């Protein structure tokens, strides 16, 4: 077997050193009833060629986003990732290293995390950021739990514009923790409706901008209302590229900003792995979940980095930890950091402006075809298309993946005629024209 | 107050300065001193070329960000240099044995990387129509079949994103099952003292109180103590098997039996599944739920701290409570059920947006297919053989924590043999760095004094094992011979010497800010 | 000054007790990097967790040795947690508590008894 270096001779020699008669002797502690003598009913070993053939055949049965006209967003976005990003993350020293518990021989990973934290704090306009969470949805749930610890209150209000999966993940975790989640009814442009639900028992309000319908909201007033009641404002963003064009959560008064970082550096990957961004005000840092990298000096006075404030974490605090998270999303954070280091402020602003410009083009092209429901958008809009699910299935015949029906995310919401369309710099004018023509044909206009 | 002192100095203290030659620039041969990306001056540059947008005016009014963001950019060659230089400051599996106990740092086959990057997997959107992703769903289904067959369990929840996330999933299933049965008043979870920190943290995260189970002198769960603590208010036990001392729980079937007799569920932490894969099925041991770290047993890369993946296998009793989404075989092929469709559904909810770590599923499946049932069995056997070999060889100078009987996939030593030398476990580990090896897991499990937990994995050759053992034996003899400075000042030859963790924690600097930047090489 | 087996000390002045951790505890913990002191106004019962002291690798709960209401917390520890190492039984105090049951103090060890207790550890 190509991955196993021991030869039969090695094994015999090593058993001799150990003083064991055979390999079974080393499994002597396994109860006899549980020892499997025969091989399991699964195929036997396969060479590279055979494995490539099988997986290649499976991959060929899928329709990659890049194969043609494509408008899916709703929490995952197809942006172009420079080739050098993937090259660097495949270097052995990044790919095959562990969490940097021995800082003397992990400065590469640690310095990257420090750069990542700084970039995330800058994008979100917050003071500090952690070294990543699993994804945006789990970051959102963790933020709500953090608000409970900070305020010692047990209720959270979620706006009707929060991504339904994010809301479901938060509800799942909150239910287990005995926290109450008030989830407002799905609403296209009503983030500010959370204000009416704020009272002195509320730990936090959670709003999203751009929200799941693509609507961009200035949340300053929501922040003021939350703070007046002693509650925290958590701002969720699922499209990290929007930070290149829009006012940051920090500028608008957020206490915690969480985001999905997938659209910078990571790719679609059919839903994972992604990278959760988590940033907050400095005074809240000791209640933050996840790993943090900090600057320090070595014994010779040279600058270096270490994991720090670890007493918040499970390996020390155990049942009193701020979160149970251990492994996070290190390699995706590296990809994010490299892509953002290539872009810089100049490139990120261009990429965001291009994405927004494509959305304007899309809105223009849909004029007279269908109703655009999103008044202020970045790169994603909601449009009214009767039976949106059926429309998406029907447009596949034209080679068009025509976005995400909202009902797929929240079948119970009764918004079967809402279709979510996202564009990025990868979307072409021809794509937009094709979608517009196909929708026109279907809607008979 | 509780005294939670683990005896590790965290300031560099008397760590010596490297003697001998220094360069004029701070570089050491090929190893460059590399500033932060923020110190390289790329405030007006970019390494990505875009066409100018067709619309240059925004229609977003004062929603537009006007203040500078504060993110520098570099050209492609500068970016490559920066990150390649940083990479050279890392240890990696591809460089040498990486014996972190409990972490299973095995070789990461590159075929798996290639497969995960096929556009048919990597460039799929999680919400594109399922009819356009049947190959991806088929791969998930095949992975699920392998995981169920290897564990002897009837169901698997694929979505958890890491081991700890899998623990959360398992406990949420257990909690939902108790609530459905009207046993919501079960509030306690029992966890052995030797458990991973994630176990008590997870139990507390879902609102349970945590109680410790004592350990016997031979490093296993104390059955009498377990039985005494079980009661009508216990929801579950969480036991790692093989346990964190690297030992198989001989009484595991009895542990499961008495746990079930008290109406509690048996959660097994599957972090150490590598030791038994292909030889023992957790389903035959009475386990109700177990997470599988795909990034350990099935070799998806650790990537400097993730991403991982932690699918959870479930018993019949817990399967109905599994989180959305799940796969079903429908009339038009495979279908991912994303929302519970009727009131009878008992799912506890959702673990994450979308359907889990597809990129890791592809890699893990490619790994399983490459090994096959025969290769996976060989994986467990070689992993256990390598650990026992290390235990036998190193026992010449070091003291194994549990000398009697075989260990499983990792060898645990205590620090008895260092008594009187003036060298601590930490010092010894740091000296390993100078010899070219990553230290083993230290001071864990907590039940063994000065613990050193060595997990070689099956992908080490005998030659590399011998090289490793020779280095540790030489170090052990040096410690006993009084060569203390070799240890207390170590590492001498790493990119940096010991770091001041006290300083980092007292005055945390967590982001770069122009005003508090320190010079690269402070004199 | 009176002491507990959990290594807290109490010094009573009138009806207010100053509470901290002992020199022995500070030494065992190593470099203290953070102290979470109780909120002023909080009512504590003897034996309740009422503060947390952290070194780099450990977080330890400090239990209230006596019952009462917290009237002052040592704000200086926020910027200078190292004071707990430098002067644990003086300027490194954690909080002042207005005693609700002064008799509890009498049940604690005096220095002689505490030092004898340390010998047994």
XYZ file of N, CA and C in Angstrom, chain B residues 168-369:
606
model
N -20.835 18.307 19.711
C -22.025 19.127 19.916
C -23.226 18.466 19.250
N -23.032 17.992 18.030
C -24.098 17.322 17.290
C -24.577 16.086 18.049
N -23.629 15.279 18.525
C -23.988 14.066 19.251
C -24.764 14.372 20.513
N -24.308 15.359 21.282
C -25.003 15.687 22.531
C -26.370 16.315 22.260
N -26.486 17.062 21.165
C -27.795 17.627 20.836
C -28.782 16.523 20.451
N -28.292 15.478 19.763
C -29.141 14.312 19.471
C -29.601 13.661 20.772
N -28.654 13.497 21.685
C -28.968 12.848 22.965
C -29.983 13.681 23.747
N -29.763 14.989 23.755
C -30.674 15.865 24.492
C -32.081 15.799 23.884
N -32.132 15.824 22.555
C -33.435 15.764 21.876
C -34.131 14.435 22.159
N -33.344 13.344 22.178
C -33.931 12.027 22.429
C -34.517 11.962 23.839
N -33.780 12.499 24.798
C -34.304 12.511 26.176
C -35.559 13.361 26.264
N -35.552 14.517 25.618
C -36.728 15.392 25.678
C -37.935 14.717 25.040
N -37.684 14.031 23.902
C -38.794 13.353 23.210
C -39.379 12.251 24.076
N -38.538 11.658 24.918
C -39.008 10.564 25.772
C -39.520 11.078 27.115
N -39.580 12.391 27.243
C -40.063 12.950 28.507
C -39.029 12.897 29.617
N -37.767 12.750 29.224
C -36.688 12.686 30.231
C -35.830 13.949 30.223
N -36.456 15.079 29.944
C -35.708 16.322 29.843
C -35.045 16.748 31.136
N -35.396 16.065 32.245
C -34.802 16.463 33.518
C -33.454 15.789 33.760
N -32.982 15.024 32.814
C -31.629 14.471 32.952
C -30.633 15.595 32.677
N -29.876 15.989 33.683
C -29.065 17.205 33.593
C -27.564 16.965 33.647
N -27.150 15.738 33.998
C -25.712 15.530 34.232
C -25.072 14.727 33.106
N -23.831 15.065 32.814
C -23.030 14.290 31.872
C -21.750 13.876 32.595
N -21.401 12.608 32.490
C -20.200 12.099 33.166
C -19.055 11.976 32.163
N -17.899 12.505 32.576
C -16.732 12.563 31.687
C -15.496 12.148 32.487
N -14.681 11.232 31.971
C -13.468 10.857 32.712
C -12.499 12.043 32.844
N -11.708 12.002 33.902
C -10.737 13.063 34.156
C -9.748 13.224 33.002
N -9.509 12.126 32.298
C -8.487 12.165 31.248
C -9.026 12.699 29.917
N -10.291 13.125 29.873
C -10.923 13.489 28.592
C -10.287 14.713 27.950
N -10.490 14.827 26.638
C -10.156 16.059 25.937
C -10.991 17.199 26.519
N -10.429 18.412 26.537
C -11.146 19.566 27.072
C -12.450 19.858 26.350
N -12.516 19.449 25.077
C -13.741 19.713 24.325
C -14.937 18.972 24.917
N -14.720 17.802 25.554
C -15.852 17.026 26.080
C -16.617 17.798 27.154
N -15.961 18.199 28.252
C -16.703 18.991 29.240
C -17.195 20.328 28.681
N -16.410 20.939 27.790
C -16.832 22.228 27.222
C -18.111 22.048 26.406
N -18.180 20.970 25.643
C -19.378 20.719 24.830
C -20.586 20.444 25.719
N -20.394 19.587 26.719
C -21.513 19.259 27.604
C -22.052 20.518 28.268
N -21.138 21.387 28.722
C -21.579 22.625 29.367
C -22.249 23.549 28.356
N -21.752 23.545 27.125
C -22.292 24.421 26.079
C -23.760 24.101 25.816
N -24.149 22.837 25.922
C -25.554 22.497 25.689
C -26.353 22.460 26.997
N -25.757 22.984 28.053
C -26.529 23.206 29.278
C -26.476 22.082 30.291
N -25.582 21.119 30.119
C -25.459 20.047 31.102
C -24.433 20.412 32.167
N -24.619 19.860 33.365
C -23.546 19.978 34.340
C -22.627 18.769 34.161
N -21.364 18.985 34.437
C -20.351 17.980 34.121
C -19.791 17.396 35.402
N -19.688 16.087 35.441
C -19.086 15.441 36.606
C -18.002 14.488 36.131
N -16.910 14.438 36.876
C -15.785 13.616 36.433
C -15.903 12.186 36.935
N -15.475 11.257 36.095
C -15.391 9.853 36.485
C -13.923 9.567 36.806
N -13.707 8.883 37.907
C -12.335 8.593 38.316
C -11.701 7.573 37.374
N -10.388 7.480 37.497
C -9.622 6.575 36.646
C -8.947 5.536 37.530
N -8.808 4.337 37.001
C -8.118 3.289 37.763
C -6.613 3.458 37.621
N -5.874 2.707 38.441
C -4.419 2.806 38.406
C -3.864 2.371 37.058
N -4.608 1.549 36.327
C -4.093 1.120 35.021
C -4.642 1.981 33.873
N -5.127 3.184 34.223
C -5.417 4.165 33.186
C -6.761 4.011 32.492
N -7.698 3.304 33.118
C -9.006 3.123 32.494
C -10.115 3.725 33.367
N -11.310 3.774 32.799
C -12.477 4.251 33.533
C -12.699 3.359 34.758
N -12.904 3.995 35.900
C -13.184 3.265 37.136
C -14.661 2.882 37.141
N -14.919 1.619 36.874
C -16.280 1.136 36.698
C -17.137 1.356 37.949
N -16.529 1.154 39.118
C -17.281 1.313 40.365
C -17.688 2.774 40.539
N -16.759 3.667 40.213
C -17.060 5.094 40.336
C -18.144 5.496 39.328
N -18.045 4.956 38.127
C -19.059 5.246 37.105
C -20.428 4.786 37.593
N -20.471 3.576 38.096
C -21.750 3.012 38.536
C -22.334 3.841 39.682
N -21.432 4.305 40.569
C -21.903 5.106 41.709
C -22.472 6.437 41.247
N -21.936 6.976 40.179
C -22.365 8.311 39.741
C -23.531 8.256 38.766
N -23.754 7.117 38.134
C -24.905 7.006 37.236
C -26.185 7.091 38.056
N -27.200 7.674 37.453
C -28.473 7.784 38.169
C -29.527 8.296 37.224
N -30.735 8.496 37.727
C -31.843 8.898 36.856
C -31.694 10.303 36.275
N -30.712 11.077 36.784
C -30.530 12.431 36.240
C -29.335 12.514 35.288
N -28.744 11.362 34.936
C -27.599 11.386 34.022
C -28.093 11.232 32.581
N -27.686 12.157 31.730
C -28.115 12.131 30.334
C -27.193 11.261 29.491
N -25.900 11.347 29.762
C -24.939 10.643 28.915
C -23.598 10.523 29.613
N -22.804 9.578 29.125
C -21.386 9.575 29.458
C -20.633 9.887 28.166
N -19.486 10.519 28.318
C -18.632 10.791 27.156
C -17.291 10.134 27.428
N -16.990 9.082 26.684
C -15.753 8.339 26.909
C -14.987 8.246 25.593
N -13.706 8.507 25.663
C -12.845 8.378 24.492
C -12.304 6.950 24.462
N -12.386 6.306 23.298
C -11.873 4.947 23.196
C -11.276 4.701 21.820
N -10.013 4.250 21.735
C -9.033 4.159 22.803
C -8.915 5.504 23.526
N -8.588 5.442 24.819
C -8.651 6.666 25.614
C -7.405 7.536 25.424
N -7.379 8.664 26.118
C -6.304 9.639 25.894
C -4.982 9.192 26.506
N -5.010 8.088 27.263
C -3.747 7.505 27.723
C -3.214 6.512 26.685
N -3.927 6.408 25.569
C -3.495 5.497 24.511
C -3.863 4.049 24.795
N -4.863 3.837 25.652
C -5.218 2.483 26.072
C -6.645 2.149 25.660
N -6.859 0.887 25.297
C -8.211 0.443 24.988
C -8.957 0.214 26.294
N -10.185 0.698 26.357
C -11.012 0.488 27.560
C -11.507 -0.966 27.548
N -10.821 -1.814 28.359
C -11.143 -3.244 28.317
C -12.590 -3.528 28.688
N -13.136 -2.693 29.587
C -14.488 -2.948 30.093
C -15.533 -2.181 29.299
N -15.201 -1.821 28.084
C -16.059 -0.907 27.325
C -17.482 -1.447 27.163
N -17.607 -2.755 26.952
C -18.951 -3.313 26.739
C -19.763 -3.221 28.028
N -19.081 -3.426 29.147
C -19.753 -3.311 30.447
C -20.093 -1.842 30.737
N -19.199 -0.933 30.363
C -19.473 0.505 30.528
C -20.759 0.864 29.787
N -20.866 0.390 28.554
C -22.065 0.671 27.754
C -23.294 0.056 28.406
N -23.135 -1.164 28.893
C -24.284 -1.873 29.464
C -24.842 -1.139 30.686
N -23.972 -0.771 31.616
C -24.510 -0.135 32.832
C -25.011 1.272 32.523
N -24.400 1.926 31.543
C -24.881 3.251 31.148
C -26.310 3.144 30.619
N -26.514 2.186 29.740
C -27.861 1.987 29.186
C -28.846 1.539 30.258
N -28.364 0.723 31.190
C -29.254 0.256 32.256
C -29.787 1.424 33.080
N -29.028 2.503 33.122
C -29.481 3.686 33.855
C -30.187 4.679 32.950
N -30.478 4.262 31.730
C -31.234 5.138 30.832
C -30.419 6.249 30.215
N -29.101 6.183 30.322
C -28.249 7.223 29.735
C -27.673 6.722 28.409
N -27.196 7.660 27.605
C -26.580 7.309 26.319
C -25.066 7.319 26.445
N -24.448 6.570 25.530
C -22.992 6.450 25.527
C -22.456 7.229 24.327
N -21.880 8.426 24.602
C -21.197 9.174 23.555
C -19.731 8.770 23.561
N -19.228 8.362 22.405
C -17.816 8.006 22.319
C -17.080 9.097 21.534
N -16.020 9.616 22.136
C -15.153 10.558 21.424
C -14.279 9.717 20.490
N -14.450 9.913 19.196
C -13.767 9.065 18.223
C -12.440 9.601 17.730
N -11.849 10.511 18.498
C -10.587 11.124 18.065
C -9.523 10.071 17.782
N -9.603 8.940 18.491
C -8.553 7.929 18.381
C -8.980 6.713 17.558
N -9.930 6.930 16.675
C -10.445 5.836 15.847
C -9.348 5.207 14.992
N -8.299 5.971 14.713
C -7.220 5.465 13.857
C -6.631 4.155 14.384
N -6.682 3.977 15.697
C -6.067 2.791 16.295
C -6.849 1.520 16.009
N -8.117 1.654 15.681
C -8.952 0.443 15.586
C -9.685 0.311 14.252
N -9.525 1.313 13.375
C -10.279 1.281 12.114
C -9.984 -0.027 11.360
N -11.050 -0.652 10.882
C -10.875 -1.895 10.123
C -10.738 -3.135 10.990
N -10.604 -2.949 12.303
C -10.460 -4.103 13.210
C -11.571 -4.180 14.243
N -12.077 -3.012 14.655
C -13.098 -2.981 15.705
C -14.182 -1.999 15.272
N -15.470 -2.412 15.434
C -16.553 -1.505 15.092
C -17.173 -0.943 16.379
N -17.162 0.359 16.564
C -17.741 0.943 17.773
C -19.176 0.483 18.010
N -19.907 0.188 16.914
C -21.275 -0.302 17.074
C -21.331 -1.605 17.854
N -20.275 -2.401 17.775
C -20.246 -3.664 18.519
C -19.926 -3.450 19.997
N -19.558 -2.227 20.352
C -19.172 -1.938 21.745
C -20.308 -1.279 22.526
N -21.410 -0.983 21.849
C -22.541 -0.379 22.553
C -22.584 1.143 22.498
N -21.829 1.700 21.555
C -21.789 3.163 21.421
C -23.100 3.672 20.797
N -23.600 4.823 21.277
C -24.805 5.428 20.698
C -24.478 6.533 19.702
N -23.365 7.214 19.907
C -22.970 8.296 19.000
C -21.465 8.450 19.083
N -20.843 8.704 17.941
C -19.391 8.921 17.938
C -19.028 9.824 16.764
N -18.233 10.851 17.043
C -17.765 11.659 15.924
C -16.482 11.050 15.371
N -16.287 11.292 14.091
C -15.076 10.806 13.424
C -14.346 12.029 12.885
N -13.130 12.247 13.367
C -12.357 13.371 12.848
C -11.783 12.963 11.499
N -12.406 13.432 10.417
C -11.875 13.073 9.089
C -10.446 13.581 8.946
N -10.104 14.664 9.679
C -8.761 15.235 9.584
C -7.771 14.466 10.444
N -8.210 13.435 11.123
C -7.252 12.573 11.812
C -7.239 11.229 11.090
N -8.226 10.397 11.392
C -8.225 9.031 10.867
C -8.164 8.990 9.344
N -8.886 9.893 8.676
C -8.968 9.797 7.219
C -8.170 10.885 6.501
N -7.211 11.462 7.252
C -6.074 12.159 6.651
C -6.384 13.400 5.824
N -7.456 14.102 6.118
C -7.575 15.394 5.445
C -6.605 16.338 6.159
N -5.918 17.224 5.431
C -4.799 17.967 6.027
C -5.221 18.857 7.199
N -4.325 18.989 8.173
C -4.641 19.831 9.333
C -4.533 21.318 9.016
N -3.744 21.666 8.015
C -3.741 23.044 7.528
C -3.429 24.109 8.563
N -2.599 23.793 9.554
C -2.255 24.796 10.565
C -3.416 25.108 11.493
N -4.376 24.192 11.603
C -5.513 24.421 12.519
C -6.835 24.420 11.786
N -7.039 23.463 10.949
C -8.310 23.339 10.250
C -8.202 23.741 8.796
N -9.253 23.563 8.019
C -10.560 23.040 8.415
C -10.534 21.543 8.682
N -11.376 21.125 9.602
C -11.557 19.705 9.866
C -12.910 19.276 9.350
N -13.355 18.122 9.811
C -14.714 17.662 9.543
C -15.017 16.600 10.577
N -16.223 16.626 11.137
C -16.531 15.703 12.234
C -17.865 15.011 12.114
N -18.063 14.215 11.029
C -19.317 13.457 10.923
C -19.565 12.620 12.184
N -20.834 12.428 12.505
C -21.198 11.692 13.716
C -22.029 10.476 13.333
N -21.553 9.283 13.707
C -22.361 8.092 13.494
C -23.311 7.925 14.675
N -24.505 7.411 14.380
C -25.574 7.379 15.380
C -26.233 6.002 15.427
N -26.692 5.633 16.618
C -27.452 4.395 16.786
C -28.887 4.607 16.314
N -29.641 3.514 16.190
C -31.057 3.603 15.788
C -31.823 4.558 16.698
N -31.506 4.522 17.981
C -32.260 5.331 18.945
C -32.057 6.822 18.702
N -30.875 7.193 18.239
C -30.577 8.620 18.084
C -30.778 9.122 16.657
N -30.778 8.214 15.692
C -30.826 8.620 14.284
C -31.982 9.573 13.945
N -33.181 9.385 14.505
C -34.291 10.285 14.109
C -34.037 11.754 14.469
N -33.097 12.001 15.356
C -32.894 13.375 15.843
C -31.765 14.097 15.104
N -31.176 13.422 14.120
C -30.028 13.979 13.396
C -30.378 15.324 12.751
N -29.365 16.183 12.613
C -29.618 17.525 12.073
C -29.864 17.526 10.564
N -30.532 18.568 10.101
C -30.701 18.788 8.665
C -29.411 19.407 8.120
N -29.090 19.217 6.854
C -29.819 18.371 5.899
C -29.369 16.922 5.966
N -30.181 16.016 5.413
C -29.781 14.615 5.293
C -30.152 14.109 3.904
N -29.509 12.990 3.531
C -29.690 12.430 2.180
C -30.765 11.365 2.179
N -31.606 11.369 1.136
C -32.523 10.245 0.929
C -32.435 9.819 -0.540
N -32.759 8.561 -0.788
C -32.824 8.072 -2.169
C -34.245 8.289 -2.656
N -34.422 9.207 -3.610
C -35.750 9.531 -4.110
C -35.957 8.969 -5.504
N -37.118 9.224 -6.064
C -37.424 8.702 -7.400
C -36.505 9.276 -8.481
N -36.013 10.509 -8.288
C -35.171 11.143 -9.303
C -33.694 11.123 -8.917
N -33.332 10.184 -8.077
C -31.934 10.138 -7.655
C -31.813 10.537 -6.195
N -30.617 10.988 -5.821
C -30.398 11.352 -4.426
C -30.982 12.717 -4.144
N -31.509 12.844 -2.937
C -32.089 14.124 -2.571
C -31.572 14.535 -1.199
N -31.224 15.811 -1.112
C -30.772 16.373 0.153
C -31.993 17.026 0.798
N -32.432 16.487 1.915
C -33.603 17.058 2.592
C -33.100 18.177 3.495
N -33.452 19.402 3.162
C -32.867 20.559 3.851
C -33.725 21.097 4.977
N -34.987 20.769 4.956
C -35.881 21.248 6.006
C -36.796 20.087 6.385
N -37.091 19.956 7.664
C -38.059 18.950 8.085
C -39.397 19.278 7.420
N -40.053 18.243 6.872
C -41.241 18.527 6.067
C -42.536 18.337 6.813
N -42.511 17.662 7.938
C -43.786 17.495 8.647
C -43.564 17.577 10.145
N -44.635 17.665 10.846
C -44.594 17.853 12.285
C -43.981 16.652 12.995
N -44.058 15.487 12.352
C -43.548 14.281 13.006
C -42.023 14.251 13.034
N -41.398 15.094 12.209
C -39.940 15.076 12.143
C -39.354 15.415 13.515
N -38.296 14.720 13.865
C -37.736 14.895 15.208
C -36.344 15.520 15.189
N -35.886 15.999 14.027
C -34.551 16.585 13.941
C -34.361 17.681 14.986
N -33.167 17.738 15.557
C -32.942 18.762 16.590
C -32.650 20.120 15.975
N -32.423 20.187 14.651
C -32.167 21.492 14.043
C -31.079 21.427 12.997
N -30.197 22.388 13.038
C -29.193 22.541 11.987
C -27.858 22.928 12.619
N -26.767 22.326 12.146
C -25.431 22.595 12.698
C -24.710 23.733 11.990
N -25.009 23.966 10.707
C -24.282 24.976 9.941
C -25.078 25.286 8.681
N -24.755 26.384 8.043
C -25.338 26.667 6.740
C -24.864 25.572 5.776
N -25.750 25.155 4.860
C -25.386 24.204 3.806
C -25.107 22.803 4.357
N -24.277 22.007 3.610
C -24.262 20.570 3.904
C -22.952 20.020 4.448
N -22.137 20.863 5.040
C -20.926 20.349 5.673
C -19.684 20.570 4.822
N -18.622 19.850 5.182
C -17.290 20.100 4.618
C -17.047 19.256 3.376
N -17.735 19.599 2.278
C -17.629 18.791 1.061
C -16.172 18.576 0.640
N -15.356 19.614 0.726
C -13.952 19.490 0.327
C -13.246 18.394 1.128
N -13.627 18.265 2.386
C -13.034 17.226 3.239
C -13.642 15.856 2.918
N -14.933 15.846 2.538
C -15.574 14.568 2.173
C -14.849 13.943 0.974
N -14.522 14.770 -0.004
C -13.857 14.249 -1.199
C -12.502 13.649 -0.821
N -11.752 14.397 -0.014
C -10.420 13.917 0.372
C -10.521 12.620 1.187
N -11.424 12.594 2.147
C -11.554 11.412 3.007
C -12.009 10.206 2.192
N -12.917 10.439 1.254
C -13.391 9.316 0.447
C -12.256 8.789 -0.446
N -11.490 9.697 -1.044
C -10.358 9.265 -1.868
C -9.369 8.460 -1.021
N -9.188 8.881 0.222
C -8.291 8.169 1.140
C -8.815 6.756 1.411
N -10.110 6.667 1.694
C -10.697 5.349 1.995
C -10.633 4.423 0.792
N -10.969 4.978 -0.380
C -10.949 4.152 -1.583
C -9.528 3.675 -1.862
